[in-house]
PDB file of C-alpha atoms in Angstrom:
ATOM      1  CA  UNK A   1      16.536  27.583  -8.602  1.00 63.00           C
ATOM      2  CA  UNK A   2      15.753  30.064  -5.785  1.00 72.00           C
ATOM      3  CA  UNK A   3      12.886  27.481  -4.752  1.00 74.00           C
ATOM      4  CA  UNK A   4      15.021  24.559  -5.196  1.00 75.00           C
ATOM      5  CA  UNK A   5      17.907  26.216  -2.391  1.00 82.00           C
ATOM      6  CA  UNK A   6      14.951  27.263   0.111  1.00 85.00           C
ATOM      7  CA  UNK A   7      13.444  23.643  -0.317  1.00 81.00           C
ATOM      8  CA  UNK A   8      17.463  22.311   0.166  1.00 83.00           C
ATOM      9  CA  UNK A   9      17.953  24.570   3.135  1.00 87.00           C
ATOM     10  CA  UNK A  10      14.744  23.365   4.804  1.00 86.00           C
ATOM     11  CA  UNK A  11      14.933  19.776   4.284  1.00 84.00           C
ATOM     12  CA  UNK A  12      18.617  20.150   6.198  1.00 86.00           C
ATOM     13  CA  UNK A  13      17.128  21.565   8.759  1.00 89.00           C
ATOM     14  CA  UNK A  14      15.140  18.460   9.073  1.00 84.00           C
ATOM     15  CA  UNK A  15      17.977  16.256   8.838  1.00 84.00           C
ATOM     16  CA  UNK A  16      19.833  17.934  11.627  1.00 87.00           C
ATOM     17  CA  UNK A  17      16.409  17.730  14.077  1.00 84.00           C
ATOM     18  CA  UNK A  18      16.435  14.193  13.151  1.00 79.00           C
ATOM     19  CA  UNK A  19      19.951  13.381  13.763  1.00 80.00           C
ATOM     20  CA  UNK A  20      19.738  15.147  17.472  1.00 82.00           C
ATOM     21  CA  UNK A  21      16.520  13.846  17.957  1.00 77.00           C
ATOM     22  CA  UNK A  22      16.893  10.161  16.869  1.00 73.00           C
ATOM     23  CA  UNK A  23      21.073   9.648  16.563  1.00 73.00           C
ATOM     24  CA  UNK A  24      20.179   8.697  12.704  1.00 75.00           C
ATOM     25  CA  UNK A  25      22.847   9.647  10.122  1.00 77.00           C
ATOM     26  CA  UNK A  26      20.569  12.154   7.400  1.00 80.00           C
ATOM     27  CA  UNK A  27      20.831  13.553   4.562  1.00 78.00           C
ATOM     28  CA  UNK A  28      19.387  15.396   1.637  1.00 79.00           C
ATOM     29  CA  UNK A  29      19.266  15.211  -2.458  1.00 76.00           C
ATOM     30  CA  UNK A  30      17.215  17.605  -4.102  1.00 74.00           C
ATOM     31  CA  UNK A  31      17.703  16.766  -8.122  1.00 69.00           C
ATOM     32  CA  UNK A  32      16.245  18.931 -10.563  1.00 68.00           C
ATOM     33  CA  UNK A  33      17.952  17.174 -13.385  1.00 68.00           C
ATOM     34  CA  UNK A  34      15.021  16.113 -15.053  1.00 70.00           C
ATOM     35  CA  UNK A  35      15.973  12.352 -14.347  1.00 71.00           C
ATOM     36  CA  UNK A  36      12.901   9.621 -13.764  1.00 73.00           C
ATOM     37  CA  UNK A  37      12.642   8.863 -10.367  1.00 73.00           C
ATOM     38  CA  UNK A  38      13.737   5.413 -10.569  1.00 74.00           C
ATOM     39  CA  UNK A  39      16.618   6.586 -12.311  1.00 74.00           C
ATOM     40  CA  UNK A  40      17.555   9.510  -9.835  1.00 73.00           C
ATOM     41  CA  UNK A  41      17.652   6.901  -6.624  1.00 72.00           C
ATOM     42  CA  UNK A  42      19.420   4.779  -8.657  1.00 71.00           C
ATOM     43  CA  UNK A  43      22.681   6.803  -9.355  1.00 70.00           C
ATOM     44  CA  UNK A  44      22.683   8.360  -6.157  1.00 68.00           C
ATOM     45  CA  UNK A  45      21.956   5.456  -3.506  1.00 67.00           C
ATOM     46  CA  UNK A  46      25.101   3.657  -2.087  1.00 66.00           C
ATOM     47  CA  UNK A  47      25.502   1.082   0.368  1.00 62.00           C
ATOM     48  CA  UNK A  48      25.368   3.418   3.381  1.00 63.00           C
ATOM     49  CA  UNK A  49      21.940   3.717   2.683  1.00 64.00           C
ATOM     50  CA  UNK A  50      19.484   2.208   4.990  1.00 65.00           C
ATOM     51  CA  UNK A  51      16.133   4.129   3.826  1.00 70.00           C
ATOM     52  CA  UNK A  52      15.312   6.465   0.710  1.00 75.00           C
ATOM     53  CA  UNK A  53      11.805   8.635   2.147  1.00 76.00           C
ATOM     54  CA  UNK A  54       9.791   9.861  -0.745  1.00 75.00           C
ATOM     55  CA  UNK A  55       6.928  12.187  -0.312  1.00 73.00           C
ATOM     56  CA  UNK A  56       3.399  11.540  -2.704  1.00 76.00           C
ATOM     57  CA  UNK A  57       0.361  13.272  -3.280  1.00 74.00           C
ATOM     58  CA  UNK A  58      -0.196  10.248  -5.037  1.00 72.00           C
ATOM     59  CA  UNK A  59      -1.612   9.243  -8.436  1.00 72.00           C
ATOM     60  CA  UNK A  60      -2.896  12.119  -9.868  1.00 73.00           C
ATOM     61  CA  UNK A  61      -2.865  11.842 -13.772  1.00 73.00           C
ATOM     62  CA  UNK A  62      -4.191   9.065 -15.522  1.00 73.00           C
ATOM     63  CA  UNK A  63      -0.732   7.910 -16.180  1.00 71.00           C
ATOM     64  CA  UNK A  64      -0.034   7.787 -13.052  1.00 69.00           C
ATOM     65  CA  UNK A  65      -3.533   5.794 -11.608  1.00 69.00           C
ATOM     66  CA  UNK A  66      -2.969   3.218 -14.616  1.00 71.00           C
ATOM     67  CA  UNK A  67       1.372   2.260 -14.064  1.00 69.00           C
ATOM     68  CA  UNK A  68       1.349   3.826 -10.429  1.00 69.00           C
ATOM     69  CA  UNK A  69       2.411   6.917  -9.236  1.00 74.00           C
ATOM     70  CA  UNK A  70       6.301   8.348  -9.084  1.00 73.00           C
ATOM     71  CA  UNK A  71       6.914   7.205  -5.401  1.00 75.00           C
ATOM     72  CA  UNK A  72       5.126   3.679  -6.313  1.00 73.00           C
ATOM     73  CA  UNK A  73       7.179   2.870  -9.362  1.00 73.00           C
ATOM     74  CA  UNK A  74      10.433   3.939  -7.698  1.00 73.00           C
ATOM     75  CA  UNK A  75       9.757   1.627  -4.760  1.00 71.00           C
ATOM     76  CA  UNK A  76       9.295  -0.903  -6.740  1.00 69.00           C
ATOM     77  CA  UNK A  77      12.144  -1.136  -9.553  1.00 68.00           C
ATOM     78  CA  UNK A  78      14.828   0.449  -6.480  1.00 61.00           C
ATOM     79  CA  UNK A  79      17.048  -1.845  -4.271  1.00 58.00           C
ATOM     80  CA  UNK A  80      17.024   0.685  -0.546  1.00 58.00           C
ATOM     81  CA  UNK A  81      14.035   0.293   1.152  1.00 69.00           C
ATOM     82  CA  UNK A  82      11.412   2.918   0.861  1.00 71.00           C
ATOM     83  CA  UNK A  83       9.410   5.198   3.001  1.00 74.00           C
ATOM     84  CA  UNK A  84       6.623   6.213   0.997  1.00 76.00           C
ATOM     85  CA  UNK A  85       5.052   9.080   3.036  1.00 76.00           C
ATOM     86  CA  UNK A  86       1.563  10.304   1.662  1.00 75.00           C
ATOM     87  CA  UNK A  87       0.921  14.512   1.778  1.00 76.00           C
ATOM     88  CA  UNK A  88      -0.450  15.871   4.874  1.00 75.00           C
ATOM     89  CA  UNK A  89       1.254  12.893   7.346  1.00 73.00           C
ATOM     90  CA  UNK A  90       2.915  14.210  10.382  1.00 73.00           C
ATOM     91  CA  UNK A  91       5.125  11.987  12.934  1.00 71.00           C
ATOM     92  CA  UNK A  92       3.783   9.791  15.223  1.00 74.00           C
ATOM     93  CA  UNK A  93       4.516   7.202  17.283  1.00 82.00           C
ATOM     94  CA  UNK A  94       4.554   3.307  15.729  1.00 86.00           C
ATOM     95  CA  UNK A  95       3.446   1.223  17.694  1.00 90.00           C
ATOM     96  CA  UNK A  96       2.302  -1.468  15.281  1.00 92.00           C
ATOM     97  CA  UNK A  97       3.363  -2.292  11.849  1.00 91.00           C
ATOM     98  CA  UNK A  98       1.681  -4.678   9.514  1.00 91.00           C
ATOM     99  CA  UNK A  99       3.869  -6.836   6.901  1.00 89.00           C
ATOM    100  CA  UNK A 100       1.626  -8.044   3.557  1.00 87.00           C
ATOM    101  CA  UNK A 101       3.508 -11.549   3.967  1.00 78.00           C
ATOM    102  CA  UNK A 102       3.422 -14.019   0.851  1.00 76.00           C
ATOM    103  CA  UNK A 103       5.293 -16.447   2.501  1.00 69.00           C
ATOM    104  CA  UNK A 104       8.689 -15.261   1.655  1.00 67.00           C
ATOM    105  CA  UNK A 105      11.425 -16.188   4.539  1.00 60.00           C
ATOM    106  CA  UNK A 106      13.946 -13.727   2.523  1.00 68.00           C
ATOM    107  CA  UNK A 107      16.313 -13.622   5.712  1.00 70.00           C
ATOM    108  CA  UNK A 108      16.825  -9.818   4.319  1.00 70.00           C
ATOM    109  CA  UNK A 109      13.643  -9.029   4.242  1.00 74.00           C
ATOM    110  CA  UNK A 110      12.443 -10.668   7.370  1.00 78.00           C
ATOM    111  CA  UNK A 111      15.401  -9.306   9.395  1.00 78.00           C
ATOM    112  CA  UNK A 112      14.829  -5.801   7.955  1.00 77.00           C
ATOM    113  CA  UNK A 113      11.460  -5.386   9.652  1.00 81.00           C
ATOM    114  CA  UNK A 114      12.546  -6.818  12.978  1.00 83.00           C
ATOM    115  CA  UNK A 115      15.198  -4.507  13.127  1.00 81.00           C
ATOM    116  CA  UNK A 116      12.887  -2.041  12.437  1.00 81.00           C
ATOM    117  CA  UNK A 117      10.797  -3.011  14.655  1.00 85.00           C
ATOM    118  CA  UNK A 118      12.638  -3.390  17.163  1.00 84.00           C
ATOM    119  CA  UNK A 119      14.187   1.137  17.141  1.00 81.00           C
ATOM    120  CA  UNK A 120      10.737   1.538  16.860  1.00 82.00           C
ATOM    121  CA  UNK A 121       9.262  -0.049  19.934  1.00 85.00           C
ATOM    122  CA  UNK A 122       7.169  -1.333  17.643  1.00 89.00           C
ATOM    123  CA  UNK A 123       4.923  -4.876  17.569  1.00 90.00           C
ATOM    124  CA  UNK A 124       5.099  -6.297  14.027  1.00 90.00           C
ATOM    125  CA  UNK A 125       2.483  -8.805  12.302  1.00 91.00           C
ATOM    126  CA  UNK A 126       3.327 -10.496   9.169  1.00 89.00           C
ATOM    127  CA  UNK A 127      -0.303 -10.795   8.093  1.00 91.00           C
ATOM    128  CA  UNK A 128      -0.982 -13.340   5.090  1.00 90.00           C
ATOM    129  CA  UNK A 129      -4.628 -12.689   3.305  1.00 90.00           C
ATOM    130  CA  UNK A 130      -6.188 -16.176   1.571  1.00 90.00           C
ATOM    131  CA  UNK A 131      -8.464 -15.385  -1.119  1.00 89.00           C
ATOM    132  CA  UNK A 132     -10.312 -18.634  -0.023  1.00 89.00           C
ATOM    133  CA  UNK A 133     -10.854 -20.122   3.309  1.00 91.00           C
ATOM    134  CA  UNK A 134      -9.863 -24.218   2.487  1.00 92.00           C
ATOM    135  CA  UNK A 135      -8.019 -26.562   4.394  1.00 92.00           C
ATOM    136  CA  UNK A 136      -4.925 -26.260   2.215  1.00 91.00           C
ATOM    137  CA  UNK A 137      -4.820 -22.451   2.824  1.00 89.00           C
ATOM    138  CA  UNK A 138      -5.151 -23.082   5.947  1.00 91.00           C
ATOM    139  CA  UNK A 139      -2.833 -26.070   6.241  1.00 91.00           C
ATOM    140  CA  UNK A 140      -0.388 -24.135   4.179  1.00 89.00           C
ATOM    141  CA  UNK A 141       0.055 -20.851   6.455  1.00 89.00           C
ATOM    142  CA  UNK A 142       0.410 -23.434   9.834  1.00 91.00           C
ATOM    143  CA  UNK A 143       2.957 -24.511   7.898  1.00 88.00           C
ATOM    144  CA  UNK A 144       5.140 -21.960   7.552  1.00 85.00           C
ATOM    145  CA  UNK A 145       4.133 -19.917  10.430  1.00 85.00           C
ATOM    146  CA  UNK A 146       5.644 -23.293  12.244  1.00 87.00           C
ATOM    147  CA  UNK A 147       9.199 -22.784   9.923  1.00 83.00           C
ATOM    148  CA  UNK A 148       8.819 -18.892  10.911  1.00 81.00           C
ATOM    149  CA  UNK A 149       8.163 -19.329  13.980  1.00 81.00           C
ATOM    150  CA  UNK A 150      11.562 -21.775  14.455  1.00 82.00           C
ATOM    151  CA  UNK A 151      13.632 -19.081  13.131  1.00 78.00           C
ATOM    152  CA  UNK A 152      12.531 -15.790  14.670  1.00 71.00           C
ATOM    153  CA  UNK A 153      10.602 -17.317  17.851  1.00 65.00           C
ATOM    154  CA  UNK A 154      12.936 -15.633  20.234  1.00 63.00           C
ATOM    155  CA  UNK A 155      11.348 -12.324  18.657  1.00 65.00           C
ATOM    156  CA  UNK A 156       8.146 -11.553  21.698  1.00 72.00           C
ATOM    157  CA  UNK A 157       7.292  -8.457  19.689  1.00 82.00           C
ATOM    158  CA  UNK A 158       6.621 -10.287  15.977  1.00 86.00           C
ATOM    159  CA  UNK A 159       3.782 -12.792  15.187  1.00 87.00           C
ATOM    160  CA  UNK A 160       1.373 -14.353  12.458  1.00 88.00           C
ATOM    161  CA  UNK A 161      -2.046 -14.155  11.578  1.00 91.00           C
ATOM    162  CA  UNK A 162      -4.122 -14.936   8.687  1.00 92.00           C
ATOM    163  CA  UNK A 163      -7.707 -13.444   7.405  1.00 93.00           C
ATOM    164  CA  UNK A 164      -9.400 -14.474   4.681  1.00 94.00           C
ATOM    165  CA  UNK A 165     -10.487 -11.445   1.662  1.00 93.00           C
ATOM    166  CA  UNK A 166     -11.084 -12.143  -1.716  1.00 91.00           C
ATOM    167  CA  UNK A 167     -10.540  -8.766  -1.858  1.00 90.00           C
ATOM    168  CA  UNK A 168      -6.852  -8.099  -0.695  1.00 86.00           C
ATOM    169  CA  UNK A 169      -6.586  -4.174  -0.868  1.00 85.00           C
ATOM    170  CA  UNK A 170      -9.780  -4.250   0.993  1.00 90.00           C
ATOM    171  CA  UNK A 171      -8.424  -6.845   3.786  1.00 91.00           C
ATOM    172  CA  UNK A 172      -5.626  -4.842   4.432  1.00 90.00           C
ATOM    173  CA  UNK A 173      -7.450  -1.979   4.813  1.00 91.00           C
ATOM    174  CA  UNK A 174     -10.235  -3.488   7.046  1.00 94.00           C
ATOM    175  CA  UNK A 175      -6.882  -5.321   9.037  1.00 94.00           C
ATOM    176  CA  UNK A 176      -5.123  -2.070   9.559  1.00 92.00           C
ATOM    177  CA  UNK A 177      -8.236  -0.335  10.919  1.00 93.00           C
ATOM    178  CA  UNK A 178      -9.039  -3.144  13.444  1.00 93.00           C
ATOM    179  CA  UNK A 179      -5.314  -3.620  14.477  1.00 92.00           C
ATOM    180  CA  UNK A 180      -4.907   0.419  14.458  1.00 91.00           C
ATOM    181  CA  UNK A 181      -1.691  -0.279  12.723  1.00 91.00           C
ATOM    182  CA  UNK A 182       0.144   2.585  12.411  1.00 88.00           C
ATOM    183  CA  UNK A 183       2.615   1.346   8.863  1.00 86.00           C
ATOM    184  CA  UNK A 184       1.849  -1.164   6.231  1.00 86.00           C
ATOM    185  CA  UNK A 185       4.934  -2.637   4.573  1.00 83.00           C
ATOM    186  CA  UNK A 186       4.714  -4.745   1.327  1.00 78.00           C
ATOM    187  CA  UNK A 187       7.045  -7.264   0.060  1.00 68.00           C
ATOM    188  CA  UNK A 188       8.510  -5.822  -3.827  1.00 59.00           C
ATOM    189  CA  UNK A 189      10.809  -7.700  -6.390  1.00 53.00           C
ATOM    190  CA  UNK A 190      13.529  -5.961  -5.255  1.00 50.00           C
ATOM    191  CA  UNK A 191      12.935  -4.622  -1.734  1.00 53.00           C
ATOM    192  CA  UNK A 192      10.166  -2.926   0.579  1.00 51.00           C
ATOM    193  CA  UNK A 193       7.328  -0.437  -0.051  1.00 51.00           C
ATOM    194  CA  UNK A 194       7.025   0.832   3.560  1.00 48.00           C
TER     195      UNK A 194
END
């Protein structure tokens, strides 16, 4: 319990350098209750709630690599979005976030990660990946990067692009490199693994 107040006094420290620094409204939950994850976000979120940031080493147990680790599972049965930030990640500046798009024109979800975006500074791709390159892949993403692009085209900072990968972890990998994106977010059930 000793650990637990040091860890609580530290973390709002944090929150107070980020509200000076950034104007954002912070604050801190340190449960020892035992609860699941999942559970733990669960009870406590409310609608004030913009973002839930959960730190991960990880999957490190077999448990873990087979269902997903702690932070992975909790992003993706939770409704706030989620800042999953992996161990040993310090701040830096975004300047270009990558969306895994499947297609979805969820006004939420799509209006989510302009406004992001946009108190970031940030450019922001919603990049498809086609397993195959055919002419109804391709005839399908002109076709809703047209719709998209009705919607949100006053948006100079957002676009589309496509690459084909039969091998979709490994495309957005090879993406992220070549674009030197800075975030990945991914498209849940119920929200947004960012």
């Amino acid at each position: 319990s000793v650990y637990v107040n040091e860890m609580s006094q530290e973390l709002n420290k944090v929150c107070k350098d980020v509200n000076t620094m950034f104007n954002i409204s912070c604050g801190v939950d340190v449960d020892t209750s035992g609860l699941d994850l999942t559970e733990a976000i669960a009870m406590k979120s409310d609608d004030r709630q913009k973002l839930v940031v959960i730190g991960t080493d990880g999957a490190d147990t077999l448990y873990q690599k087979i269902f997903g680790s702690n932070a992975y599972r909790a992003a993706k049965q939770t409704y706030p979005r989620i800042l999953v930030v992996p161990i040993g990640v310090e701040f830096a500046t975004i300047k270009t976030i990558v969306y895994a798009w499947e297609y979805d024109l969820s006004k939420h979800q799509v209006c989510s990660m302009v406004s992001l975006a946009e108190q970031l500074g940030s450019r922001l791709v919603f990049l498809h990946i086609s397993a195959h390159e055919t002419q109804i892949s391709k005839d399908v993403y002109n076709g809703f990067t047209d719709r998209f692009n009705e919607e949100y085209q006053q948006e100079e900072k957002v676009e589309c692009k496509r690459m084909v990968n039969s091998d979709i972890r490994a495309g957005l990998e090879l993406f992220m490199k070549e674009e030197q994106a800075q975030m990945l977010a991914i498209s849940l059930k119920n929200g947004l693994l960012v």
